[in-house]
Short mmCIF file of C-alpha atoms in Angstrom, two decimals:
data_model
loop_
_atom_site.label_atom_id
_atom_site.label_comp_id
_atom_site.label_asym_id
_atom_site.label_seq_id
_atom_site.Cartn_x
_atom_site.Cartn_y
_atom_site.Cartn_z
CA MET L 18 120.99 107.47 85.18
CA ILE L 19 124.73 107.87 85.85
CA LEU L 20 125.92 111.47 85.55
CA ALA L 21 129.62 111.01 86.39
CA ALA L 22 131.77 108.67 88.44
CA GLY L 23 130.02 108.27 91.80
CA VAL L 24 127.06 110.42 90.82
CA LEU L 25 123.66 109.05 90.07
CA LEU L 26 120.49 110.86 89.19
CA TRP L 27 117.48 109.13 90.93
CA THR L 28 114.25 109.48 89.04
CA SER L 29 110.93 107.63 89.20
CA GLU L 30 108.23 107.40 86.62
CA ARG L 31 105.72 107.85 89.36
CA HIS L 32 107.42 111.18 90.34
CA ALA L 33 108.08 112.84 86.94
CA VAL L 34 109.79 116.23 86.72
CA VAL L 35 107.58 118.65 84.76
CA GLN L 36 109.40 121.42 82.82
CA ASP L 37 107.49 124.70 82.55
CA SER L 38 107.85 127.41 79.97
CA ILE L 39 108.91 129.98 82.59
CA SER L 40 112.64 130.43 82.87
CA PRO L 41 113.91 129.68 86.41
CA SER L 42 115.75 132.49 88.18
CA PHE L 43 117.25 130.44 91.01
CA SER L 44 118.23 126.91 91.92
CA VAL L 45 117.98 125.29 95.30
CA ILE L 46 120.44 122.49 96.12
CA ALA L 47 119.23 120.63 99.30
CA PHE L 48 121.51 118.12 100.96
CA VAL L 49 119.17 115.61 102.47
CA SER L 50 119.38 112.15 103.98
CA PRO L 51 116.63 109.57 104.18
CA SER L 52 118.15 108.28 107.46
CA CYS L 53 118.51 111.69 109.25
CA PRO L 54 115.48 112.46 111.44
CA VAL L 55 115.98 116.22 111.09
CA SER L 56 116.18 115.86 107.38
CA ARG L 57 112.95 113.81 107.31
CA VAL L 58 111.20 116.58 109.27
CA MET L 59 112.43 119.24 106.88
CA THR L 60 111.62 117.36 103.66
CA PRO L 61 107.85 118.27 103.66
CA LYS L 62 108.76 121.91 104.28
CA ILE L 63 111.11 121.93 101.25
CA LEU L 64 108.41 120.36 99.20
CA ASP L 65 105.97 123.02 100.33
CA LEU L 66 108.41 125.70 99.20
CA GLN L 67 108.72 123.91 95.86
CA ARG L 68 104.97 124.17 95.37
CA GLN L 69 104.99 127.86 96.48
CA PHE L 70 107.73 129.05 94.15
CA GLY L 71 106.79 126.87 91.22
CA PRO L 72 108.88 127.23 88.10
CA LEU L 73 110.85 130.22 89.41
CA VAL L 74 113.20 127.79 91.13
CA ILE L 75 114.95 124.55 89.99
CA TRP L 76 115.08 122.15 92.98
CA THR L 77 117.62 119.38 93.45
CA PHE L 78 118.08 117.04 96.40
CA VAL L 79 121.60 115.71 96.98
CA ILE L 80 122.17 112.51 98.99
CA ALA L 81 125.91 112.22 99.59
CA GLU L 82 126.36 108.84 101.23
CA ASP L 83 129.22 106.43 100.59
CA ASP L 84 127.03 103.39 100.11
CA PRO L 85 123.46 104.63 99.36
CA ASP L 86 120.66 102.06 99.91
CA SER L 87 118.43 102.24 96.86
CA VAL L 88 115.49 100.72 98.80
CA GLU L 89 115.89 103.37 101.49
CA ILE L 90 115.97 106.16 98.82
CA SER L 91 112.93 104.59 97.06
CA ASP L 92 111.03 104.45 100.30
CA TYR L 93 112.00 108.09 101.10
CA VAL L 94 110.70 109.22 97.63
CA ASP L 95 107.41 107.26 98.23
CA ASP L 96 106.96 108.40 101.85
CA PHE L 97 107.10 112.06 100.85
CA GLN L 98 105.93 111.80 97.21
CA ILE L 99 109.10 113.60 96.16
CA THR L 100 109.11 115.02 92.70
CA ILE L 101 112.36 116.89 93.08
CA PRO L 102 115.30 115.15 91.20
CA ILE L 103 117.74 113.46 93.58
CA VAL L 104 121.40 113.33 92.85
CA VAL L 105 123.12 110.44 94.69
CA ASP L 106 126.64 111.68 95.18
CA SER L 107 128.62 108.87 96.74
CA GLY L 108 131.88 110.47 95.65
CA HIS L 109 131.06 113.65 97.72
CA ASP L 110 131.86 115.94 94.84
CA SER L 111 128.86 118.19 95.55
CA VAL L 112 129.66 118.23 99.30
CA ARG L 113 133.13 119.49 98.49
CA LYS L 114 131.88 121.96 95.88
CA TYR L 115 129.47 123.60 98.34
CA SER L 116 131.41 122.83 101.55
CA ALA L 117 128.19 121.25 102.91
CA THR L 118 128.44 119.94 106.45
CA THR L 119 124.91 119.01 107.50
CA TYR L 120 121.79 117.15 106.47
CA PRO L 121 119.60 119.13 105.78
CA GLU L 122 121.53 122.11 104.39
CA VAL L 123 120.32 124.24 101.49
CA PHE L 124 122.02 126.48 99.01
CA VAL L 125 120.34 128.97 96.71
CA ARG L 126 122.16 129.86 93.51
CA THR L 127 121.33 132.72 91.18
CA ALA L 128 121.06 132.28 87.45
CA THR L 129 124.69 133.45 87.27
CA GLY L 130 125.82 130.76 89.67
CA VAL L 131 126.41 132.94 92.73
CA VAL L 132 125.43 131.22 96.09
CA ALA L 133 122.95 133.87 97.49
CA TYR L 134 121.88 131.80 100.51
CA ARG L 135 123.35 128.95 102.47
CA GLY L 136 122.01 127.35 105.67
CA ARG L 137 118.83 125.93 107.25
CA VAL L 138 115.29 125.53 105.94
CA ASP L 139 113.99 127.17 109.09
CA ASP L 140 114.72 127.37 112.79
CA SER L 141 112.60 124.48 113.97
CA PHE L 142 115.52 122.86 115.73
CA LEU L 143 117.75 124.63 118.32
CA THR L 144 120.18 121.61 118.39
CA ILE L 145 119.77 118.05 117.32
CA GLY L 146 116.97 116.51 119.41
CA LYS L 147 115.74 119.93 120.71
CA ARG L 148 112.85 121.37 118.76
CA ARG L 149 111.09 124.69 119.17
CA THR L 150 107.42 124.72 119.87
CA GLY L 151 107.01 126.97 116.86
CA VAL L 152 109.14 128.31 113.94
CA LEU L 153 110.36 131.86 114.38
CA HIS L 154 112.31 132.21 111.15
CA HIS L 155 111.49 130.61 107.85
CA SER L 156 115.01 131.26 106.65
CA LEU L 157 114.90 129.65 103.20
CA LYS L 158 111.49 131.08 102.38
CA ILE L 159 112.59 134.55 103.50
CA ALA L 160 115.71 134.36 101.26
CA LEU L 161 113.75 133.11 98.21
CA GLU L 162 111.06 135.84 98.66
CA ALA L 163 113.80 138.55 99.00
CA LEU L 164 115.75 137.27 95.99
CA ARG L 165 112.54 136.99 93.91
CA ASP L 166 111.57 140.51 94.93
CA GLY L 167 115.07 142.05 94.39
CA ARG L 168 115.51 142.85 98.03
CA GLN L 169 118.79 142.37 99.84
CA GLU L 170 117.58 142.44 103.46
CA TYR L 171 117.84 138.83 104.42
CA ASP L 172 120.36 136.58 106.22
CA SER L 173 122.49 135.03 103.42
CA VAL L 174 124.03 132.56 105.77
CA THR L 175 122.36 130.64 108.59
CA THR L 176 123.55 127.74 110.65
CA PRO L 177 121.89 124.37 109.78
CA VAL L 178 121.03 121.93 112.51
CA GLY L 179 120.92 118.23 111.76
CA CYS L 180 123.02 115.16 111.00
CA MET L 181 126.69 115.64 110.08
CA ILE L 182 127.79 114.81 106.56
CA GLU L 183 130.71 112.41 106.82
CA LEU L 184 133.30 112.84 104.15
CA ARG L 185 135.43 109.96 103.12
CA ASP L 186 139.08 110.58 102.35
#
């Protein structure tokens, strides 16, 4: 389904989006790339959070590549059994809107549209190619729990580690 010039919503009958009667309080926009190894490591973690937070959060994956490969996206969806809607943003409108720089990078928006968190899923990677032996900070989960519980003691900005999002002019 084409949403706007250069924006395509990727859906699959096998991976249907289920609407619940609970009104969501937050939305998570996750910039991901099927070809980025760090993004592929983080995808199951994002999907786990989707299951944990259920209908409290609306989840969207954004793939912002100039020439997206539909076979690669389809394989990515199948590999991870992705049920989150994927916006293919070849025009980079979403990248510019959020000033996203990295795959993966996540943004949490409140119901009023305020970006309450921006950054990494967790601190699994120190740098590209250098992984920790264990996760110390589950940054996105901590932010979502704090927001859900009305607490303000969380880091609202963290530095994502991954593949650079290349903007075209």
